[in-house]
Amino acid sequence: MDFELYGDDSRALIKFDPRTKLLVFFVSSLVSLSLRGNLPVLVLCTLECVMLILSEQRALGVRCQVILLFSLFVRSCIESSDQGAEVVVSLCMGIVSLVLFVFPLFVSVLLLVRTTRVSQFLSAFRAMHLPMIIVIPLAVMFRFIPTVQDEWNGVRKAMVFRGISMTPG
């Protein structure tokens, strides 16, 4: 079993409180829903990637930052080009815009799931004096994501073992 999937911040440079991570998640939700443009997304995602790096998820933080910068570069290239078929340019712009719309939420969920244990969530929710009728479903929800990822990795390994390819070809 890969315990890294279940939130381990024991070697982190800075251990962020789970309530802070939840606040980052809600702020990223608001930013991605309300603000348009490259600068707010760049600032927010860079801060989230720095939080990932400080939480001892260096490779993941750097990978997310590279994906963000590449997406912003592709978006600026598409916006500056006047050539090409309008359908292809519109399709590419739609895909890149969708990636940039969802990316802050994705990185904040990675920050929550990869760096926080469920016991830390439970203690943070108890400190917020939330009723258990809210705390238990949230804890189950946070445990569900890494469990599905762990099971998917097991299925992929079993398919490779049997010689079944995951590629469309």
One Martini backbone bead per residue (centre of mass of N, CA, C, O) as a GRO file, in nm:
protein
  169
    1MET     BB    1   0.097   0.036   0.022
    2ASP     BB    2   0.056   0.382  -0.046
    3PHE     BB    3   0.109   0.632   0.190
    4GLU     BB    4   0.131   0.893   0.011
    5LEU     BB    5  -0.180   0.907  -0.065
    6TYR     BB    6  -0.264   0.965   0.265
    7GLY     BB    7  -0.110   1.185   0.388
    8ASP     BB    8   0.223   1.316   0.429
    9ASP     BB    9   0.386   1.567   0.664
   10SER     BB   10   0.650   1.481   0.834
   11ARG     BB   11   0.876   1.633   0.620
   12ALA     BB   12   0.792   1.915   0.642
   13LEU     BB   13   0.866   2.245   0.660
   14ILE     BB   14   0.552   2.312   0.655
   15LYS     BB   15   0.263   2.285   0.864
   16PHE     BB   16  -0.043   2.293   0.759
   17ASP     BB   17  -0.346   2.364   0.827
   18PRO     BB   18  -0.645   2.232   0.733
   19ARG     BB   19  -0.795   2.507   0.733
   20THR     BB   20  -0.606   2.643   0.532
   21LYS     BB   21  -0.658   2.445   0.299
   22LEU     BB   22  -0.960   2.504   0.283
   23LEU     BB   23  -0.929   2.803   0.220
   24VAL     BB   24  -0.776   2.760  -0.044
   25PHE     BB   25  -1.003   2.607  -0.183
   26PHE     BB   26  -1.221   2.836  -0.168
   27VAL     BB   27  -1.053   3.051  -0.311
   28SER     BB   28  -1.009   2.892  -0.575
   29SER     BB   29  -1.306   2.875  -0.642
   30LEU     BB   30  -1.358   3.179  -0.663
   31VAL     BB   31  -1.142   3.250  -0.872
   32SER     BB   32  -1.234   3.051  -1.101
   33LEU     BB   33  -1.535   3.177  -1.114
   34SER     BB   34  -1.470   3.508  -1.127
   35LEU     BB   35  -1.192   3.526  -1.257
   36ARG     BB   36  -1.018   3.670  -1.524
   37GLY     BB   37  -0.728   3.560  -1.645
   38ASN     BB   38  -0.385   3.510  -1.581
   39LEU     BB   39  -0.291   3.640  -1.310
   40PRO     BB   40  -0.471   3.504  -1.089
   41VAL     BB   41  -0.394   3.213  -1.163
   42LEU     BB   42  -0.089   3.241  -1.131
   43VAL     BB   43  -0.081   3.328  -0.836
   44LEU     BB   44  -0.245   3.100  -0.704
   45CYS     BB   45  -0.088   2.852  -0.820
   46THR     BB   46   0.186   2.934  -0.709
   47LEU     BB   47   0.106   2.922  -0.411
   48GLU     BB   48   0.020   2.624  -0.417
   49CYS     BB   49   0.296   2.513  -0.510
   50VAL     BB   50   0.452   2.618  -0.266
   51MET     BB   51   0.291   2.455  -0.061
   52LEU     BB   52   0.374   2.181  -0.176
   53ILE     BB   53   0.679   2.216  -0.139
   54LEU     BB   54   0.663   2.271   0.176
   55SER     BB   55   0.502   1.975   0.202
   56GLU     BB   56   0.693   1.761   0.051
   57GLN     BB   57   0.591   1.812  -0.276
   58ARG     BB   58   0.800   1.885  -0.505
   59ALA     BB   59   0.734   1.738  -0.772
   60LEU     BB   60   0.437   1.823  -0.781
   61GLY     BB   61   0.478   2.131  -0.773
   62VAL     BB   62   0.653   2.152  -1.027
   63ARG     BB   63   0.460   2.014  -1.223
   64CYS     BB   64   0.225   2.215  -1.188
   65GLN     BB   65   0.385   2.467  -1.277
   66VAL     BB   66   0.454   2.369  -1.562
   67ILE     BB   67   0.163   2.330  -1.659
   68LEU     BB   68   0.077   2.620  -1.619
   69LEU     BB   69   0.287   2.762  -1.800
   70PHE     BB   70   0.214   2.607  -2.056
   71SER     BB   71  -0.084   2.696  -2.071
   72LEU     BB   72  -0.025   3.002  -2.083
   73PHE     BB   73   0.147   2.989  -2.338
   74VAL     BB   74  -0.065   2.869  -2.528
   75ARG     BB   75  -0.273   3.092  -2.487
   76SER     BB   76  -0.093   3.327  -2.592
   77CYS     BB   77  -0.044   3.205  -2.873
   78ILE     BB   78  -0.340   3.193  -2.960
   79GLU     BB   79  -0.409   3.498  -2.917
   80SER     BB   80  -0.171   3.604  -3.122
   81SER     BB   81  -0.294   3.444  -3.344
   82ASP     BB   82  -0.431   3.481  -3.697
   83GLN     BB   83  -0.400   3.200  -3.787
   84GLY     BB   84  -0.596   2.970  -3.921
   85ALA     BB   85  -0.839   2.782  -3.819
   86GLU     BB   86  -1.111   2.857  -3.632
   87VAL     BB   87  -1.178   2.578  -3.515
   88VAL     BB   88  -0.902   2.501  -3.400
   89VAL     BB   89  -0.856   2.753  -3.227
   90SER     BB   90  -1.115   2.725  -3.058
   91LEU     BB   91  -1.056   2.444  -2.946
   92CYS     BB   92  -0.787   2.509  -2.807
   93MET     BB   93  -0.895   2.742  -2.632
   94GLY     BB   94  -1.104   2.571  -2.479
   95ILE     BB   95  -0.909   2.369  -2.351
   96VAL     BB   96  -0.722   2.570  -2.205
   97SER     BB   97  -0.946   2.714  -2.044
   98LEU     BB   98  -1.038   2.464  -1.889
   99VAL     BB   99  -0.772   2.405  -1.751
  100LEU     BB  100  -0.751   2.692  -1.611
  101PHE     BB  101  -1.022   2.664  -1.454
  102VAL     BB  102  -0.944   2.383  -1.292
  103PHE     BB  103  -0.652   2.401  -1.172
  104PRO     BB  104  -0.686   2.531  -0.888
  105LEU     BB  105  -0.862   2.301  -0.779
  106PHE     BB  106  -0.667   2.067  -0.826
  107VAL     BB  107  -0.432   2.172  -0.647
  108SER     BB  108  -0.600   2.197  -0.383
  109VAL     BB  109  -0.671   1.897  -0.367
  110LEU     BB  110  -0.384   1.795  -0.356
  111LEU     BB  111  -0.314   1.942  -0.096
  112LEU     BB  112  -0.522   1.800   0.080
  113VAL     BB  113  -0.465   1.492   0.019
  114ARG     BB  114  -0.137   1.470   0.025
  115THR     BB  115  -0.104   1.646   0.330
  116THR     BB  116  -0.365   1.504   0.473
  117ARG     BB  117  -0.507   1.359   0.727
  118VAL     BB  118  -0.795   1.251   0.864
  119SER     BB  119  -0.726   1.316   1.158
  120GLN     BB  120  -0.671   1.615   1.099
  121PHE     BB  121  -0.951   1.682   1.001
  122LEU     BB  122  -1.109   1.600   1.252
  123SER     BB  123  -0.967   1.798   1.449
  124ALA     BB  124  -1.037   2.056   1.290
  125PHE     BB  125  -1.348   2.020   1.298
  126ARG     BB  126  -1.367   2.015   1.606
  127ALA     BB  127  -1.241   2.301   1.645
  128MET     BB  128  -1.499   2.421   1.476
  129HIS     BB  129  -1.767   2.288   1.587
  130LEU     BB  130  -1.872   2.060   1.420
  131PRO     BB  131  -2.088   1.844   1.334
  132MET     BB  132  -2.086   1.501   1.282
  133ILE     BB  133  -2.282   1.511   1.031
  134ILE     BB  134  -2.039   1.660   0.869
  135VAL     BB  135  -1.764   1.523   0.930
  136ILE     BB  136  -1.797   1.232   0.823
  137PRO     BB  137  -1.851   1.287   0.517
  138LEU     BB  138  -1.586   1.443   0.474
  139ALA     BB  139  -1.393   1.214   0.552
  140VAL     BB  140  -1.491   1.016   0.336
  141MET     BB  141  -1.428   1.198   0.094
  142PHE     BB  142  -1.116   1.224   0.149
  143ARG     BB  143  -1.071   0.903   0.133
  144PHE     BB  144  -1.173   0.834  -0.157
  145ILE     BB  145  -0.956   0.942  -0.352
  146PRO     BB  146  -0.706   0.763  -0.269
  147THR     BB  147  -0.849   0.490  -0.301
  148VAL     BB  148  -0.903   0.505  -0.604
  149GLN     BB  149  -0.608   0.544  -0.685
  150ASP     BB  150  -0.504   0.278  -0.565
  151GLU     BB  151  -0.690   0.089  -0.728
  152TRP     BB  152  -0.600   0.181  -1.010
  153ASN     BB  153  -0.307   0.089  -0.977
  154GLY     BB  154  -0.381  -0.211  -0.941
  155VAL     BB  155  -0.518  -0.249  -1.216
  156ARG     BB  156  -0.277  -0.169  -1.392
  157LYS     BB  157  -0.082  -0.388  -1.288
  158ALA     BB  158  -0.261  -0.629  -1.371
  159MET     BB  159  -0.267  -0.564  -1.675
  160VAL     BB  160   0.038  -0.576  -1.723
  161PHE     BB  161   0.075  -0.868  -1.623
  162ARG     BB  162  -0.136  -0.971  -1.862
  163GLY     BB  163  -0.082  -0.778  -2.128
  164ILE     BB  164  -0.255  -0.522  -2.102
  165SER     BB  165  -0.343  -0.236  -2.262
  166MET     BB  166  -0.415   0.125  -2.220
  167THR     BB  167  -0.411   0.178  -2.506
  168PRO     BB  168  -0.592   0.226  -2.793
  169GLY     BB  169  -0.396   0.038  -2.982
   0.00000   0.00000   0.00000
